[in-house]
Amino acid sequence: MTKRHKDTPKDTSKDTSTTRRRFLKVAAAGAATTVAAPAALAQSGPVSMRFQSTWPAKDIFHEYALDYAKKVNDMTGGDLKIEVLPAGAVVPAFQLLEAVSKGTLDGGHGVLAYHYGKSNALALWGSGPAYAMDANMLLAWHKYGGGKQLLEKLYKSIGANVVSFPYGPMPSQPLGWFKKPVQKADDLKGVKFRTVGISIDVFTGMGAAVNALPGGEIVSAMDRGLLDAAEFNNASSDRVLGFPDVSKVCMLQSFHQNAEQFEIMFNKTKYDALPEKMRAILDNAAEAAGQDMAWKAIDRYSKDYEEMQSKDKVKFYKTPDSVLQKQLEIYDEVVTKKSSDPLFKEIVDSQMAFAKRATQWEQDTITNRRMAYNHYFGPNAKKKT
């Protein structure tokens, strides 16, 4: 039996004007409380930063946060020391943006979709099909296609006193864990389902009863019957969080979070007060940690995927194409509705323009490796000595 958690929090996808006004007020107060930071940093001795991740300490995602901190600590020779706490140590996972903006935390590690309640457009960094891009291509758009400037503009529009570094491309995420295999789109109707970001709207449009929960609370909610099904992220995270204890059916492949990446975030006042050389280390360490994360993910996810089948007796199924097609159709409807927000539409238009060029190049250039896989490992493959 998995460890039980407190009752399900309310759905954070509601982006009301009251929430926005409160957030702007808190962010302004945070900027005022950290105004003394430059003087403090001018003192001798190492600079310390207190981070919090949005992940349980046992999750590989928290390990990624620790990996970034270690790279920074090593690169600065101890002149800057980042301490990373797990989700809930200071604030709940979905309150990370507000805590960093306010200065309660110096920084944090999470995903942009967790800020969906502050601005729906933040979830465009990874929550959806990304117009046929994978996560690495979406990060290319962010760095070279105008995404960085749009994210800065978006955070400024909600009064967030933060500096953001999206990094760490994630593989396409599973549709999720279910009581029985999903065979058609209608199978999702009435299902009490966990997801986050724009995926809330997509699965709602497919008929599911959606509840947004942070990673550490999902399995206990399924165990208690508060959820019928849920998605989180990958084989390693899902396994260590206990999904195989509450379900033996996992549907692989989905467009709901096809191109997600992590986010490293700093309180802007404290970040701006750092020497230029130290800021450069923080920036470049994110890119180094992102590549390291991608390599580690391939190693660890593949091991846990194999062991969930051999040891945990989980059955994996490919999500039917009809379900994937329905996701695309519903996503387009959601985006059309939300594009009444000019900034949301500006981000979508920018992504589509970059994706049209980049994905044509990818589809025309990259070899489909299925043939090579079947040649070496498929059912008709000859044994190699």
XYZ file of C-alpha atoms in Angstrom:
385
model
C 0.000 0.000 0.000
C 1.389 3.430 -0.886
C 1.833 6.246 1.551
C -1.248 8.379 1.891
C -1.214 12.101 1.422
C -3.507 14.936 2.380
C -6.663 15.612 0.398
C -6.495 16.684 -3.193
C -5.874 20.446 -3.606
C -8.184 22.472 -5.770
C -7.571 22.645 -9.491
C -4.965 25.366 -10.123
C -5.911 25.840 -13.757
C -8.345 28.628 -12.886
C -6.687 31.853 -13.913
C -8.955 34.476 -12.407
C -8.401 38.198 -12.325
C -8.356 38.031 -8.536
C -5.451 35.571 -8.604
C -3.566 37.752 -11.037
C -4.019 40.907 -8.928
C -2.878 39.066 -5.814
C 0.146 37.687 -7.643
C 1.147 41.125 -8.977
C 0.883 42.560 -5.480
C 3.005 39.799 -3.963
C 5.605 40.049 -6.738
C 5.935 43.801 -6.184
C 6.412 43.243 -2.475
C 9.036 40.613 -3.263
C 11.007 43.051 -5.381
C 10.999 45.506 -2.488
C 12.176 42.944 0.064
C 15.136 41.943 -2.107
C 16.274 45.455 -2.996
C 19.074 45.197 -0.450
C 20.544 42.138 -2.182
C 23.275 43.981 -4.167
C 24.789 45.382 -0.978
C 24.661 41.984 0.673
C 26.379 40.327 -2.268
C 29.147 42.874 -2.165
C 30.307 41.446 1.143
C 33.195 38.998 1.193
C 32.563 35.257 1.221
C 30.608 32.847 -0.944
C 27.111 33.593 -2.153
C 24.484 31.108 -0.969
C 21.235 30.428 -2.778
C 18.336 28.397 -1.453
C 16.428 26.518 -4.139
C 13.406 24.277 -4.017
C 12.380 21.769 -6.647
C 8.793 20.818 -7.397
C 9.638 17.124 -7.022
C 9.764 14.593 -4.165
C 13.308 13.884 -2.952
C 13.157 10.305 -4.301
C 12.218 11.336 -7.853
C 14.869 11.402 -10.586
C 13.624 14.924 -11.388
C 14.915 16.120 -8.011
C 18.182 14.413 -8.884
C 18.334 16.531 -12.039
C 17.928 19.642 -9.872
C 20.799 18.478 -7.669
C 22.898 17.806 -10.772
C 22.471 21.410 -11.904
C 23.371 22.745 -8.470
C 26.516 20.612 -8.342
C 27.642 21.871 -11.746
C 27.241 25.472 -10.592
C 28.940 24.829 -7.258
C 31.867 23.115 -8.999
C 32.198 25.713 -11.786
C 32.275 28.623 -9.329
C 34.805 26.904 -7.092
C 32.489 27.366 -4.151
C 32.030 31.117 -4.685
C 28.340 30.402 -5.259
C 26.627 27.568 -3.426
C 23.139 26.378 -4.365
C 21.238 24.270 -1.854
C 18.266 22.388 -3.329
C 15.305 21.369 -1.174
C 12.538 18.970 -2.294
C 8.925 19.916 -3.013
C 7.026 21.161 0.019
C 10.113 21.998 2.071
C 9.241 25.698 1.872
C 6.157 25.970 -0.365
C 3.879 23.537 -2.249
C 5.014 22.617 -5.760
C 2.431 24.777 -7.544
C 3.507 27.871 -5.547
C 7.148 27.862 -6.672
C 6.834 30.789 -9.095
C 5.277 33.038 -6.485
C 7.884 32.073 -3.847
C 10.838 32.772 -6.158
C 9.312 36.015 -7.436
C 8.700 37.181 -3.871
C 12.210 36.243 -2.722
C 11.081 33.592 -0.242
C 13.297 31.306 -2.336
C 16.311 32.378 -4.389
C 15.423 29.975 -7.157
C 13.753 26.747 -8.115
C 13.535 23.770 -10.447
C 10.297 22.704 -12.093
C 8.291 22.918 -15.312
C 6.495 25.888 -16.822
C 3.186 24.009 -16.978
C 3.050 24.144 -13.163
C 2.511 27.931 -13.478
C -0.613 27.433 -15.597
C -2.782 29.149 -12.999
C -0.755 32.373 -13.366
C -0.902 32.455 -17.163
C -2.161 29.763 -19.526
C 0.477 30.765 -22.098
C 3.298 29.541 -19.852
C 2.202 25.968 -20.596
C 3.013 26.462 -24.282
C 6.561 25.576 -23.257
C 5.945 21.840 -23.467
C 2.267 21.155 -22.779
C 0.883 20.068 -26.116
C 2.003 18.612 -29.463
C 4.393 21.536 -30.128
C 3.417 21.451 -33.795
C 5.358 18.212 -34.446
C 8.514 19.382 -32.679
C 10.179 17.308 -29.988
C 11.499 18.893 -26.795
C 14.962 19.519 -28.203
C 13.469 21.365 -31.165
C 11.244 23.416 -28.890
C 14.354 24.441 -26.942
C 15.930 25.419 -30.276
C 12.908 27.660 -30.885
C 13.336 29.093 -27.390
C 16.997 29.996 -27.875
C 17.111 30.886 -31.572
C 13.515 31.393 -32.686
C 12.327 34.139 -30.332
C 10.978 32.040 -27.459
C 13.356 33.512 -24.884
C 12.188 37.066 -25.571
C 8.539 35.979 -25.519
C 8.972 34.230 -22.165
C 10.566 37.350 -20.694
C 7.659 39.409 -22.040
C 5.157 36.928 -20.609
C 6.698 36.899 -17.140
C 6.833 40.692 -17.166
C 3.136 40.843 -18.104
C 2.175 39.017 -14.885
C 4.661 40.905 -12.718
C 6.913 37.907 -12.073
C 10.297 39.012 -10.704
C 12.167 36.015 -12.130
C 14.831 34.973 -14.635
C 14.031 31.683 -16.388
C 16.213 29.074 -18.080
C 14.212 26.328 -19.839
C 16.514 23.326 -20.256
C 16.563 19.528 -20.260
C 14.529 18.098 -23.174
C 12.138 15.350 -22.053
C 11.071 12.383 -24.190
C 7.436 12.209 -25.293
C 5.391 11.302 -22.241
C 3.003 8.340 -21.880
C -0.739 8.861 -22.160
C -0.845 7.503 -18.630
C -1.761 4.717 -16.227
C -5.225 3.162 -16.477
C -7.347 0.339 -15.073
C -7.596 -1.223 -18.542
C -6.117 -0.469 -21.968
C -7.489 2.564 -23.805
C -8.806 1.430 -27.187
C -10.619 4.531 -28.415
C -11.043 8.199 -27.529
C -14.443 7.594 -25.938
C -12.758 5.408 -23.309
C -11.582 8.625 -21.640
C -15.098 9.935 -21.092
C -15.969 10.184 -17.407
C -12.509 9.039 -16.267
C -11.177 10.897 -13.209
C -7.799 11.858 -14.612
C -4.704 13.743 -13.463
C -2.734 16.044 -15.750
C -1.428 19.644 -15.790
C -1.074 22.648 -18.091
C -2.969 22.925 -21.360
C -3.416 19.160 -21.122
C -6.121 19.955 -18.552
C -8.164 21.527 -21.346
C -7.320 18.786 -23.846
C -8.382 15.890 -21.617
C -11.426 17.843 -20.445
C -12.351 18.285 -24.106
C -12.031 14.519 -24.523
C -14.560 13.995 -21.730
C -12.325 13.249 -18.739
C -12.901 14.737 -15.276
C -9.517 16.363 -14.752
C -7.735 17.191 -11.507
C -4.297 18.867 -11.439
C -1.974 17.406 -8.817
C 1.784 17.689 -8.207
C 3.828 14.547 -8.741
C 4.116 13.490 -5.118
C 0.345 13.314 -4.599
C -0.786 11.329 -7.644
C -0.294 7.720 -6.578
C -1.978 8.131 -3.204
C -4.956 9.772 -4.954
C -5.220 6.764 -7.271
C -4.868 4.417 -4.296
C -7.726 6.171 -2.496
C -9.989 6.173 -5.544
C -9.839 9.944 -6.042
C -8.397 9.280 -9.496
C -9.160 6.517 -11.994
C -6.119 7.214 -14.135
C -3.164 9.600 -14.329
C -0.104 10.620 -16.253
C 3.150 11.915 -14.808
C 6.209 11.613 -16.993
C 8.591 8.685 -17.527
C 9.499 5.128 -16.537
C 11.928 6.080 -13.741
C 9.734 8.717 -12.095
C 6.570 6.666 -12.469
C 8.222 3.597 -11.001
C 9.789 5.275 -7.962
C 6.582 7.195 -7.239
C 4.719 3.877 -7.071
C 2.493 3.791 -10.158
C 3.012 0.023 -10.643
C 1.546 -0.474 -7.154
C -1.817 0.981 -8.196
C -1.989 0.083 -11.894
C -0.549 -2.549 -14.225
C -1.584 -0.853 -17.477
C 0.418 1.991 -19.014
C -0.433 3.551 -22.371
C 2.671 4.774 -24.208
C 2.873 7.723 -26.615
C 0.768 10.860 -26.486
C 0.631 14.405 -27.809
C -0.495 15.974 -24.532
C 3.115 16.641 -23.418
C 5.138 15.781 -26.450
C 7.918 18.351 -26.039
C 8.263 19.317 -22.386
C 11.409 20.573 -20.727
C 12.463 21.654 -17.245
C 12.828 25.188 -15.957
C 15.552 26.629 -13.733
C 14.342 29.859 -12.211
C 16.030 32.630 -10.215
C 14.731 35.590 -8.276
C 15.584 38.386 -10.737
C 16.770 40.876 -8.138
C 19.250 38.435 -6.671
C 20.324 37.160 -10.086
C 20.918 40.691 -11.444
C 23.075 41.517 -8.410
C 25.547 38.731 -9.215
C 28.802 39.476 -11.063
C 28.559 39.051 -14.833
C 30.944 36.093 -14.757
C 28.778 34.272 -12.227
C 25.609 34.926 -14.229
C 27.339 33.454 -17.279
C 28.123 30.310 -15.295
C 24.483 29.947 -14.228
C 23.348 30.271 -17.844
C 25.897 27.892 -19.342
C 25.553 25.391 -16.513
C 21.879 25.054 -17.465
C 22.815 24.048 -21.005
C 25.461 21.606 -19.744
C 23.015 20.112 -17.238
C 20.389 19.819 -19.966
C 22.621 17.659 -22.129
C 23.702 15.575 -19.144
C 20.042 15.122 -18.181
C 19.192 13.864 -21.671
C 21.975 11.265 -21.525
C 21.067 10.152 -17.991
C 17.390 9.861 -18.981
C 18.176 7.417 -21.804
C 20.153 5.207 -19.431
C 17.808 5.270 -16.463
C 14.444 5.326 -18.233
C 15.323 2.347 -20.408
C 16.405 0.314 -17.366
C 13.232 1.084 -15.432
C 11.073 0.449 -18.498
C 12.622 -2.997 -18.814
C 12.326 -3.778 -15.100
C 8.712 -2.635 -14.828
C 7.888 -5.326 -17.373
C 10.078 -8.096 -15.934
C 9.752 -7.386 -12.195
C 6.633 -5.265 -11.694
C 4.564 -7.119 -14.328
C 3.349 -3.920 -15.960
C 1.787 -4.213 -19.402
C 2.610 -1.426 -21.843
C 0.405 -0.625 -24.823
C 0.745 1.858 -27.660
C -1.912 4.561 -27.594
C -4.182 4.043 -30.643
C -3.702 6.479 -33.517
C -7.383 7.443 -33.258
C -6.772 8.751 -29.734
C -3.671 10.662 -30.837
C -5.593 12.243 -33.719
C -8.376 13.287 -31.354
C -5.814 14.947 -29.082
C -4.594 17.069 -32.000
C -8.115 18.098 -32.928
C -9.041 19.072 -29.373
C -5.737 20.890 -28.882
C -6.444 23.028 -31.944
C -9.853 23.939 -30.512
C -8.292 24.887 -27.168
C -5.614 27.020 -28.815
C -8.168 28.827 -30.988
C -10.173 29.734 -27.898
C -7.158 30.863 -25.867
C -5.712 32.866 -28.763
C -8.122 35.655 -27.859
C -5.212 36.601 -25.564
C -2.839 38.493 -27.927
C 0.325 37.303 -26.166
C -0.840 33.689 -26.206
C -1.454 34.006 -29.955
C 1.929 35.670 -30.503
C 3.671 32.712 -28.862
C 1.641 30.165 -30.841
C 2.356 31.957 -34.130
C 6.076 32.077 -33.322
C 6.182 28.360 -32.501
C 4.283 27.409 -35.656
C 6.552 29.466 -37.906
C 9.672 27.877 -36.450
C 8.143 24.392 -36.399
C 7.078 24.515 -40.045
C 10.679 25.063 -41.132
C 12.389 22.870 -38.534
C 10.074 19.871 -38.771
C 10.189 19.783 -42.573
C 13.977 19.653 -42.324
C 13.734 16.901 -39.690
C 11.157 14.776 -41.540
C 13.112 15.009 -44.810
C 16.531 14.446 -43.262
C 16.400 12.120 -40.257
C 16.319 8.373 -40.927
C 13.473 6.434 -39.331
C 15.379 3.986 -37.119
C 12.597 1.392 -36.890
C 14.143 -0.595 -39.780
C 17.510 -0.779 -38.015
C 15.819 -1.745 -34.733
C 13.920 -4.592 -36.436
C 17.083 -5.703 -38.231
C 19.025 -6.112 -34.980
C 16.386 -6.786 -32.329
C 13.084 -7.561 -34.046
C 11.374 -10.991 -34.057
C 13.018 -11.974 -37.356
C 16.469 -10.658 -36.485
C 19.336 -13.100 -36.858
C 21.357 -13.789 -33.757
C 24.557 -11.814 -33.794
C 27.716 -13.370 -32.430
